[in-house]
Short mmCIF file of N, CA and C in Angstrom, two decimals:
data_model
loop_
_atom_site.label_atom_id
_atom_site.label_comp_id
_atom_site.label_asym_id
_atom_site.label_seq_id
_atom_site.Cartn_x
_atom_site.Cartn_y
_atom_site.Cartn_z
N ARG A 501 131.69 -178.09 14.87
CA ARG A 501 130.95 -178.41 13.67
C ARG A 501 129.61 -177.70 13.59
N LEU A 502 129.12 -177.23 14.72
CA LEU A 502 127.83 -176.53 14.72
C LEU A 502 127.98 -175.03 14.56
N GLY A 503 129.22 -174.55 14.39
CA GLY A 503 129.43 -173.13 14.18
C GLY A 503 129.72 -172.35 15.44
N TYR A 504 129.88 -173.02 16.55
CA TYR A 504 130.22 -172.34 17.80
C TYR A 504 131.69 -171.94 17.78
N THR A 505 131.97 -170.71 18.17
CA THR A 505 133.36 -170.29 18.36
C THR A 505 133.75 -170.66 19.80
N ASP A 506 135.05 -170.63 20.08
CA ASP A 506 135.50 -170.90 21.45
C ASP A 506 134.89 -169.91 22.43
N ASP A 507 134.79 -168.63 22.02
CA ASP A 507 134.19 -167.63 22.91
C ASP A 507 132.71 -167.93 23.17
N MET A 508 132.00 -168.38 22.16
CA MET A 508 130.58 -168.72 22.34
C MET A 508 130.43 -169.91 23.30
N ILE A 509 131.30 -170.90 23.13
CA ILE A 509 131.26 -172.06 24.02
C ILE A 509 131.55 -171.63 25.45
N ASP A 510 132.59 -170.83 25.64
CA ASP A 510 132.93 -170.34 26.98
C ASP A 510 131.76 -169.59 27.61
N HIS A 511 131.12 -168.72 26.82
CA HIS A 511 129.98 -167.95 27.33
C HIS A 511 128.84 -168.87 27.73
N ASP A 512 128.51 -169.83 26.88
CA ASP A 512 127.40 -170.73 27.17
C ASP A 512 127.71 -171.66 28.34
N LEU A 513 128.98 -172.00 28.53
CA LEU A 513 129.37 -172.78 29.70
C LEU A 513 129.19 -171.94 30.98
N GLU A 514 129.61 -170.69 30.92
CA GLU A 514 129.49 -169.79 32.09
C GLU A 514 128.04 -169.53 32.47
N THR A 515 127.18 -169.41 31.49
CA THR A 515 125.77 -169.09 31.77
C THR A 515 124.93 -170.34 32.04
N GLY A 516 125.51 -171.52 31.86
CA GLY A 516 124.79 -172.76 32.14
C GLY A 516 124.02 -173.32 30.97
N ARG A 517 124.06 -172.66 29.82
CA ARG A 517 123.37 -173.17 28.63
C ARG A 517 124.00 -174.48 28.16
N LEU A 518 125.32 -174.57 28.27
CA LEU A 518 126.04 -175.80 27.93
C LEU A 518 126.62 -176.43 29.20
N GLN A 519 126.60 -177.74 29.24
CA GLN A 519 127.24 -178.50 30.32
C GLN A 519 128.30 -179.39 29.67
N ALA A 520 129.54 -179.25 30.10
CA ALA A 520 130.62 -180.07 29.54
C ALA A 520 130.56 -181.48 30.12
N TRP A 521 130.62 -182.47 29.24
CA TRP A 521 130.65 -183.86 29.67
C TRP A 521 132.02 -184.47 29.40
N HIS A 522 132.54 -184.22 28.26
CA HIS A 522 133.88 -184.65 27.87
C HIS A 522 134.43 -183.54 27.00
N ARG A 523 135.71 -183.59 26.72
CA ARG A 523 136.30 -182.58 25.83
C ARG A 523 135.52 -182.61 24.51
N SER A 524 134.96 -181.49 24.15
CA SER A 524 134.20 -181.27 22.91
C SER A 524 132.83 -181.97 22.88
N VAL A 525 132.34 -182.44 24.02
CA VAL A 525 131.00 -183.04 24.09
C VAL A 525 130.23 -182.32 25.19
N PHE A 526 129.08 -181.74 24.79
CA PHE A 526 128.31 -180.92 25.71
C PHE A 526 126.84 -181.34 25.70
N ALA A 527 126.18 -181.11 26.85
CA ALA A 527 124.73 -181.21 26.92
C ALA A 527 124.19 -179.79 26.84
N VAL A 528 123.07 -179.62 26.17
CA VAL A 528 122.50 -178.29 25.99
C VAL A 528 121.30 -178.12 26.92
N GLY A 529 121.37 -177.10 27.78
CA GLY A 529 120.22 -176.67 28.55
C GLY A 529 119.88 -177.46 29.80
N HIS A 530 120.65 -178.46 30.17
CA HIS A 530 120.33 -179.21 31.39
C HIS A 530 121.61 -179.78 31.98
N THR A 531 121.53 -180.13 33.26
CA THR A 531 122.73 -180.61 33.95
C THR A 531 122.83 -182.12 34.02
N GLY A 532 121.79 -182.82 33.69
CA GLY A 532 121.81 -184.27 33.80
C GLY A 532 121.68 -184.95 32.46
N LEU A 533 122.31 -186.09 32.34
CA LEU A 533 122.16 -186.91 31.14
C LEU A 533 121.53 -188.23 31.53
N SER A 534 120.65 -188.72 30.69
CA SER A 534 120.09 -190.05 30.89
C SER A 534 121.19 -191.07 30.66
N PRO A 535 120.98 -192.32 31.05
CA PRO A 535 121.98 -193.35 30.75
C PRO A 535 122.28 -193.44 29.25
N HIS A 536 121.26 -193.29 28.41
CA HIS A 536 121.49 -193.30 26.96
C HIS A 536 122.37 -192.12 26.56
N GLY A 537 122.11 -190.95 27.17
CA GLY A 537 122.91 -189.77 26.90
C GLY A 537 124.36 -189.96 27.30
N LEU A 538 124.60 -190.63 28.43
CA LEU A 538 125.97 -190.92 28.86
C LEU A 538 126.68 -191.81 27.85
N CYS A 539 125.96 -192.79 27.32
CA CYS A 539 126.55 -193.69 26.31
C CYS A 539 126.88 -192.91 25.04
N LEU A 540 125.94 -192.10 24.59
CA LEU A 540 126.18 -191.32 23.38
C LEU A 540 127.34 -190.35 23.57
N ALA A 541 127.41 -189.69 24.74
CA ALA A 541 128.51 -188.76 25.01
C ALA A 541 129.85 -189.49 24.98
N ALA A 542 129.89 -190.71 25.49
CA ALA A 542 131.15 -191.47 25.52
C ALA A 542 131.63 -191.82 24.12
N VAL A 543 130.73 -192.26 23.24
CA VAL A 543 131.19 -192.59 21.88
C VAL A 543 131.49 -191.34 21.07
N LEU A 544 130.75 -190.26 21.30
CA LEU A 544 131.07 -189.01 20.61
C LEU A 544 132.46 -188.52 21.01
N PHE A 545 132.78 -188.62 22.29
CA PHE A 545 134.08 -188.19 22.78
C PHE A 545 135.20 -189.01 22.15
N ARG A 546 135.01 -190.31 22.04
CA ARG A 546 136.06 -191.20 21.51
C ARG A 546 136.17 -191.14 19.99
N GLY A 547 135.14 -190.65 19.31
CA GLY A 547 135.25 -190.41 17.88
C GLY A 547 134.78 -191.54 16.99
N LYS A 548 134.98 -191.33 15.71
CA LYS A 548 134.53 -192.26 14.67
C LYS A 548 135.07 -193.67 14.95
N GLY A 549 134.18 -194.62 14.88
CA GLY A 549 134.56 -196.02 15.10
C GLY A 549 134.46 -196.48 16.54
N ALA A 550 134.20 -195.57 17.49
CA ALA A 550 134.05 -195.95 18.89
C ALA A 550 132.72 -196.66 19.08
N LEU A 551 132.70 -197.68 19.93
CA LEU A 551 131.51 -198.48 20.16
C LEU A 551 131.28 -198.67 21.66
N ILE A 552 130.05 -198.54 22.11
CA ILE A 552 129.71 -198.93 23.47
C ILE A 552 129.96 -200.43 23.56
N SER A 553 130.57 -200.87 24.65
CA SER A 553 130.95 -202.28 24.74
C SER A 553 130.85 -202.80 26.18
N HIS A 554 131.18 -204.05 26.35
CA HIS A 554 131.24 -204.72 27.64
C HIS A 554 129.91 -204.58 28.40
N GLN A 555 129.94 -204.29 29.71
CA GLN A 555 128.71 -204.22 30.49
C GLN A 555 127.79 -203.13 29.98
N SER A 556 128.36 -202.04 29.48
CA SER A 556 127.52 -200.95 28.96
C SER A 556 126.70 -201.41 27.77
N ALA A 557 127.30 -202.22 26.91
CA ALA A 557 126.57 -202.76 25.76
C ALA A 557 125.52 -203.77 26.22
N ILE A 558 125.85 -204.57 27.24
CA ILE A 558 124.86 -205.50 27.79
C ILE A 558 123.62 -204.73 28.22
N TRP A 559 123.85 -203.59 28.91
CA TRP A 559 122.73 -202.76 29.34
C TRP A 559 121.98 -202.16 28.14
N LEU A 560 122.73 -201.63 27.18
CA LEU A 560 122.11 -200.98 26.03
C LEU A 560 121.26 -201.97 25.22
N TRP A 561 121.68 -203.21 25.14
CA TRP A 561 120.90 -204.23 24.44
C TRP A 561 119.69 -204.70 25.27
N GLY A 562 119.59 -204.25 26.52
CA GLY A 562 118.45 -204.66 27.36
C GLY A 562 118.67 -205.98 28.06
N LEU A 563 119.93 -206.41 28.18
CA LEU A 563 120.22 -207.70 28.79
C LEU A 563 120.50 -207.58 30.29
N GLU A 564 120.64 -206.37 30.78
CA GLU A 564 120.73 -206.05 32.21
C GLU A 564 119.93 -204.78 32.43
N THR A 565 119.50 -204.56 33.66
CA THR A 565 118.65 -203.40 33.94
C THR A 565 119.41 -202.17 34.39
N LYS A 566 120.68 -202.31 34.76
CA LYS A 566 121.43 -201.17 35.30
C LYS A 566 122.69 -200.91 34.49
N LEU A 567 122.87 -199.66 34.12
CA LEU A 567 124.11 -199.23 33.47
C LEU A 567 125.12 -198.93 34.56
N GLU A 568 126.24 -199.63 34.53
CA GLU A 568 127.30 -199.38 35.50
C GLU A 568 128.24 -198.31 34.95
N ILE A 569 128.76 -197.50 35.86
CA ILE A 569 129.70 -196.44 35.50
C ILE A 569 131.08 -196.91 35.91
N PRO A 570 132.11 -196.73 35.11
CA PRO A 570 132.13 -195.92 33.91
C PRO A 570 131.49 -196.63 32.71
N VAL A 571 131.06 -195.84 31.74
CA VAL A 571 130.57 -196.36 30.47
C VAL A 571 131.77 -196.95 29.74
N HIS A 572 131.60 -198.14 29.19
CA HIS A 572 132.70 -198.81 28.49
C HIS A 572 132.61 -198.57 26.98
N VAL A 573 133.74 -198.22 26.40
CA VAL A 573 133.85 -197.93 24.98
C VAL A 573 135.03 -198.71 24.43
N SER A 574 134.84 -199.34 23.28
CA SER A 574 135.93 -200.04 22.58
C SER A 574 136.29 -199.28 21.32
N VAL A 575 137.59 -199.21 21.06
CA VAL A 575 138.12 -198.57 19.86
C VAL A 575 139.21 -199.46 19.28
N ARG A 576 139.47 -199.31 18.00
CA ARG A 576 140.53 -200.10 17.35
C ARG A 576 141.92 -199.52 17.60
N TRP A 577 141.98 -198.25 17.94
CA TRP A 577 143.26 -197.57 18.11
C TRP A 577 143.55 -197.35 19.59
N ARG A 578 144.79 -197.02 19.89
CA ARG A 578 145.17 -196.70 21.27
C ARG A 578 144.60 -195.34 21.64
N GLY A 579 144.17 -195.20 22.85
CA GLY A 579 143.65 -193.93 23.33
C GLY A 579 143.98 -193.76 24.79
N HIS A 580 143.86 -192.56 25.26
CA HIS A 580 144.12 -192.28 26.66
C HIS A 580 142.85 -192.51 27.47
N ALA A 581 143.01 -193.18 28.58
CA ALA A 581 141.86 -193.44 29.45
C ALA A 581 141.38 -192.15 30.08
N GLN A 582 140.11 -192.13 30.41
CA GLN A 582 139.52 -191.03 31.14
C GLN A 582 138.65 -191.64 32.21
N GLU A 583 138.63 -191.03 33.37
CA GLU A 583 137.94 -191.59 34.52
C GLU A 583 136.48 -191.95 34.22
N ALA A 584 135.79 -191.13 33.46
CA ALA A 584 134.36 -191.34 33.21
C ALA A 584 134.09 -192.38 32.12
N ILE A 585 135.14 -192.87 31.46
CA ILE A 585 134.96 -193.83 30.37
C ILE A 585 135.92 -194.99 30.58
N GLY A 586 135.38 -196.21 30.53
CA GLY A 586 136.22 -197.40 30.54
C GLY A 586 136.64 -197.68 29.11
N LEU A 587 137.88 -197.35 28.77
CA LEU A 587 138.35 -197.46 27.39
C LEU A 587 139.03 -198.80 27.16
N HIS A 588 138.63 -199.46 26.07
CA HIS A 588 139.21 -200.74 25.70
C HIS A 588 139.82 -200.63 24.31
N HIS A 589 141.09 -200.97 24.21
CA HIS A 589 141.77 -200.97 22.91
C HIS A 589 141.60 -202.37 22.31
N CYS A 590 140.87 -202.45 21.22
CA CYS A 590 140.53 -203.74 20.60
C CYS A 590 140.86 -203.72 19.11
N PRO A 591 142.15 -203.89 18.75
CA PRO A 591 142.50 -203.85 17.33
C PRO A 591 141.86 -204.99 16.53
N ALA A 592 141.40 -206.04 17.23
CA ALA A 592 140.80 -207.18 16.53
C ALA A 592 139.31 -207.01 16.27
N LEU A 593 138.74 -205.84 16.55
CA LEU A 593 137.33 -205.63 16.24
C LEU A 593 137.11 -205.83 14.75
N ARG A 594 136.13 -206.62 14.41
CA ARG A 594 135.82 -206.90 13.01
C ARG A 594 134.63 -206.04 12.59
N ASP A 595 134.44 -205.88 11.30
CA ASP A 595 133.31 -205.08 10.82
C ASP A 595 131.99 -205.59 11.36
N GLU A 596 131.84 -206.92 11.45
CA GLU A 596 130.58 -207.49 11.94
C GLU A 596 130.40 -207.32 13.45
N ASP A 597 131.43 -206.83 14.14
CA ASP A 597 131.32 -206.56 15.58
C ASP A 597 130.67 -205.22 15.86
N ALA A 598 130.47 -204.40 14.85
CA ALA A 598 129.92 -203.04 15.03
C ALA A 598 128.51 -202.96 14.48
N THR A 599 127.64 -202.32 15.26
CA THR A 599 126.27 -202.09 14.83
C THR A 599 125.74 -200.87 15.60
N GLU A 600 124.45 -200.67 15.55
CA GLU A 600 123.80 -199.60 16.31
C GLU A 600 122.55 -200.15 16.95
N THR A 601 122.24 -199.63 18.11
CA THR A 601 120.93 -199.85 18.70
C THR A 601 120.52 -198.54 19.35
N GLU A 602 119.29 -198.17 19.18
CA GLU A 602 118.78 -196.90 19.69
C GLU A 602 119.65 -195.73 19.21
N ARG A 603 120.14 -195.84 17.97
CA ARG A 603 120.96 -194.82 17.31
C ARG A 603 122.30 -194.56 18.00
N ILE A 604 122.77 -195.54 18.76
CA ILE A 604 124.06 -195.44 19.45
C ILE A 604 124.96 -196.55 18.93
N PRO A 605 126.18 -196.22 18.48
CA PRO A 605 127.11 -197.26 18.03
C PRO A 605 127.46 -198.21 19.19
N VAL A 606 127.38 -199.49 18.93
CA VAL A 606 127.54 -200.49 19.98
C VAL A 606 128.13 -201.76 19.37
N THR A 607 128.77 -202.57 20.20
CA THR A 607 129.24 -203.86 19.71
C THR A 607 128.02 -204.76 19.48
N ALA A 608 128.09 -205.55 18.43
CA ALA A 608 127.02 -206.51 18.12
C ALA A 608 126.89 -207.50 19.28
N VAL A 609 125.74 -208.12 19.40
CA VAL A 609 125.47 -208.99 20.54
C VAL A 609 126.53 -210.08 20.72
N PRO A 610 126.96 -210.80 19.68
CA PRO A 610 127.99 -211.82 19.92
C PRO A 610 129.28 -211.24 20.52
N ARG A 611 129.75 -210.10 20.00
CA ARG A 611 130.95 -209.47 20.54
C ARG A 611 130.69 -208.95 21.95
N THR A 612 129.50 -208.40 22.19
CA THR A 612 129.13 -207.92 23.51
C THR A 612 129.22 -209.05 24.53
N LEU A 613 128.65 -210.20 24.19
CA LEU A 613 128.69 -211.35 25.10
C LEU A 613 130.12 -211.83 25.34
N LEU A 614 130.93 -211.84 24.29
CA LEU A 614 132.33 -212.25 24.43
C LEU A 614 133.08 -211.32 25.39
N ASP A 615 132.94 -210.02 25.19
CA ASP A 615 133.62 -209.05 26.05
C ASP A 615 133.10 -209.13 27.48
N TYR A 616 131.81 -209.25 27.63
CA TYR A 616 131.19 -209.33 28.96
C TYR A 616 131.65 -210.59 29.69
N ALA A 617 131.80 -211.67 28.96
CA ALA A 617 132.20 -212.95 29.56
C ALA A 617 133.59 -212.89 30.19
N ALA A 618 134.41 -211.95 29.75
CA ALA A 618 135.76 -211.84 30.29
C ALA A 618 135.76 -211.44 31.76
N ASP A 619 134.74 -210.70 32.21
CA ASP A 619 134.74 -210.19 33.58
C ASP A 619 133.51 -210.55 34.41
N ALA A 620 132.44 -210.92 33.76
CA ALA A 620 131.18 -211.18 34.49
C ALA A 620 131.24 -212.51 35.22
N LYS A 621 130.59 -212.55 36.36
CA LYS A 621 130.42 -213.82 37.07
C LYS A 621 129.49 -214.70 36.23
N ARG A 622 129.69 -215.99 36.31
CA ARG A 622 128.94 -216.93 35.48
C ARG A 622 127.42 -216.75 35.56
N PRO A 623 126.83 -216.58 36.75
CA PRO A 623 125.36 -216.40 36.78
C PRO A 623 124.89 -215.16 36.01
N ARG A 624 125.64 -214.07 36.09
CA ARG A 624 125.26 -212.85 35.34
C ARG A 624 125.38 -213.10 33.84
N LEU A 625 126.45 -213.76 33.43
CA LEU A 625 126.63 -214.09 32.01
C LEU A 625 125.49 -214.97 31.51
N GLU A 626 125.15 -215.99 32.28
CA GLU A 626 124.07 -216.90 31.87
C GLU A 626 122.74 -216.17 31.79
N ARG A 627 122.48 -215.24 32.73
CA ARG A 627 121.24 -214.45 32.66
C ARG A 627 121.22 -213.57 31.41
N ALA A 628 122.36 -212.98 31.07
CA ALA A 628 122.42 -212.13 29.88
C ALA A 628 122.18 -212.96 28.61
N ILE A 629 122.76 -214.14 28.55
CA ILE A 629 122.56 -215.02 27.39
C ILE A 629 121.10 -215.43 27.30
N ASP A 630 120.51 -215.81 28.43
CA ASP A 630 119.11 -216.21 28.45
C ASP A 630 118.21 -215.06 27.99
N LYS A 631 118.51 -213.85 28.47
CA LYS A 631 117.70 -212.69 28.08
C LYS A 631 117.87 -212.41 26.58
N ALA A 632 119.09 -212.53 26.07
CA ALA A 632 119.32 -212.34 24.63
C ALA A 632 118.50 -213.35 23.84
N ASP A 633 118.44 -214.58 24.32
CA ASP A 633 117.66 -215.61 23.65
C ASP A 633 116.17 -215.25 23.68
N ARG A 634 115.67 -214.83 24.84
CA ARG A 634 114.25 -214.47 24.96
C ARG A 634 113.89 -213.25 24.12
N LEU A 635 114.85 -212.33 23.92
CA LEU A 635 114.60 -211.14 23.10
C LEU A 635 114.89 -211.38 21.62
N ASP A 636 115.21 -212.62 21.29
CA ASP A 636 115.54 -213.02 19.92
C ASP A 636 116.76 -212.27 19.38
N LEU A 637 117.73 -212.02 20.26
CA LEU A 637 118.98 -211.36 19.87
C LEU A 637 120.14 -212.35 19.78
N LEU A 638 119.92 -213.58 20.19
CA LEU A 638 120.99 -214.56 20.27
C LEU A 638 121.13 -215.31 18.94
N ASP A 639 122.22 -215.06 18.26
CA ASP A 639 122.55 -215.73 17.00
C ASP A 639 123.62 -216.77 17.31
N LEU A 640 123.20 -218.03 17.44
CA LEU A 640 124.12 -219.09 17.85
C LEU A 640 125.29 -219.26 16.90
N ALA A 641 125.03 -219.16 15.61
CA ALA A 641 126.11 -219.31 14.63
C ALA A 641 127.13 -218.18 14.77
N ALA A 642 126.66 -216.96 15.00
CA ALA A 642 127.57 -215.82 15.15
C ALA A 642 128.39 -215.93 16.43
N VAL A 643 127.78 -216.41 17.51
CA VAL A 643 128.53 -216.61 18.76
C VAL A 643 129.57 -217.69 18.57
N SER A 644 129.21 -218.77 17.89
CA SER A 644 130.16 -219.84 17.61
C SER A 644 131.32 -219.34 16.75
N ARG A 645 131.01 -218.54 15.73
CA ARG A 645 132.05 -217.97 14.86
C ARG A 645 133.03 -217.11 15.64
N ILE A 646 132.50 -216.23 16.49
CA ILE A 646 133.40 -215.32 17.20
C ILE A 646 134.26 -216.07 18.21
N THR A 647 133.71 -217.08 18.86
CA THR A 647 134.54 -217.83 19.81
C THR A 647 135.57 -218.70 19.10
N ASP A 648 135.32 -219.06 17.85
CA ASP A 648 136.32 -219.79 17.05
C ASP A 648 137.40 -218.85 16.53
N GLU A 649 137.02 -217.64 16.15
CA GLU A 649 137.94 -216.73 15.46
C GLU A 649 138.79 -215.87 16.39
N VAL A 650 138.26 -215.49 17.53
CA VAL A 650 138.97 -214.55 18.40
C VAL A 650 139.70 -215.34 19.49
N ARG A 651 140.86 -215.83 19.12
CA ARG A 651 141.66 -216.64 20.04
C ARG A 651 142.41 -215.73 21.01
N GLY A 652 142.60 -216.21 22.21
CA GLY A 652 143.34 -215.45 23.20
C GLY A 652 142.50 -214.45 23.98
N HIS A 653 141.23 -214.32 23.66
CA HIS A 653 140.34 -213.40 24.39
C HIS A 653 139.95 -214.06 25.71
N ARG A 654 140.01 -213.31 26.80
CA ARG A 654 139.69 -213.86 28.13
C ARG A 654 138.25 -214.33 28.25
N GLY A 655 137.35 -213.82 27.43
CA GLY A 655 135.96 -214.21 27.51
C GLY A 655 135.62 -215.45 26.71
N ARG A 656 136.55 -215.91 25.90
CA ARG A 656 136.28 -217.04 25.00
C ARG A 656 135.84 -218.29 25.76
N GLY A 657 136.64 -218.73 26.71
CA GLY A 657 136.32 -219.94 27.48
C GLY A 657 135.04 -219.80 28.29
N PRO A 658 134.90 -218.72 29.08
CA PRO A 658 133.67 -218.56 29.84
C PRO A 658 132.42 -218.51 28.96
N LEU A 659 132.51 -217.85 27.81
CA LEU A 659 131.34 -217.78 26.92
C LEU A 659 131.02 -219.15 26.35
N ARG A 660 132.04 -219.88 25.93
CA ARG A 660 131.80 -221.22 25.39
C ARG A 660 131.14 -222.11 26.44
N ARG A 661 131.63 -222.06 27.68
CA ARG A 661 131.05 -222.89 28.74
C ARG A 661 129.61 -222.49 29.02
N ALA A 662 129.32 -221.20 29.03
CA ALA A 662 127.97 -220.74 29.30
C ALA A 662 127.00 -221.07 28.17
N MET A 663 127.53 -221.22 26.96
CA MET A 663 126.68 -221.47 25.79
C MET A 663 126.38 -222.97 25.58
N VAL A 664 126.96 -223.83 26.37
CA VAL A 664 126.83 -225.28 26.17
C VAL A 664 125.36 -225.71 26.07
N ILE A 665 124.50 -225.14 26.89
CA ILE A 665 123.09 -225.60 26.88
C ILE A 665 122.35 -225.16 25.60
N TYR A 666 122.93 -224.26 24.83
CA TYR A 666 122.29 -223.80 23.60
C TYR A 666 122.75 -224.60 22.40
#
């Protein structure tokens, strides 16, 4: 889309001007990506509608201090997994589950907490909820709605139990 031909890309890869991160996703002029850059590269690779999700979204929202690898991405369609990206097929993603933070497409906080609750240990989940509350990101009505509407999700029960004090 930027006007690069395949030959130009090959040349810039050989000379180090471009660094390949994923198929058709490159860093320009440097070999390292920040954690935010890794998140952006993951959603760019997965395409339109891809969202940072699960633990990666917890980190992006500032609810944990460390981004764990692989970066987790949720999409509505089936896709092939790649080692550097934790891909989640989520056909039940609703429009209100998608937003942006720091110009990166990400699951909204209620959906992020639901997905995170499926795998996180209870103390980590409770810390993330508490931090969301302190950062004024916790919408109790939206969390209640998502736990009522998304039946069969592994995070539903753990999130409901962790939210009892709220």
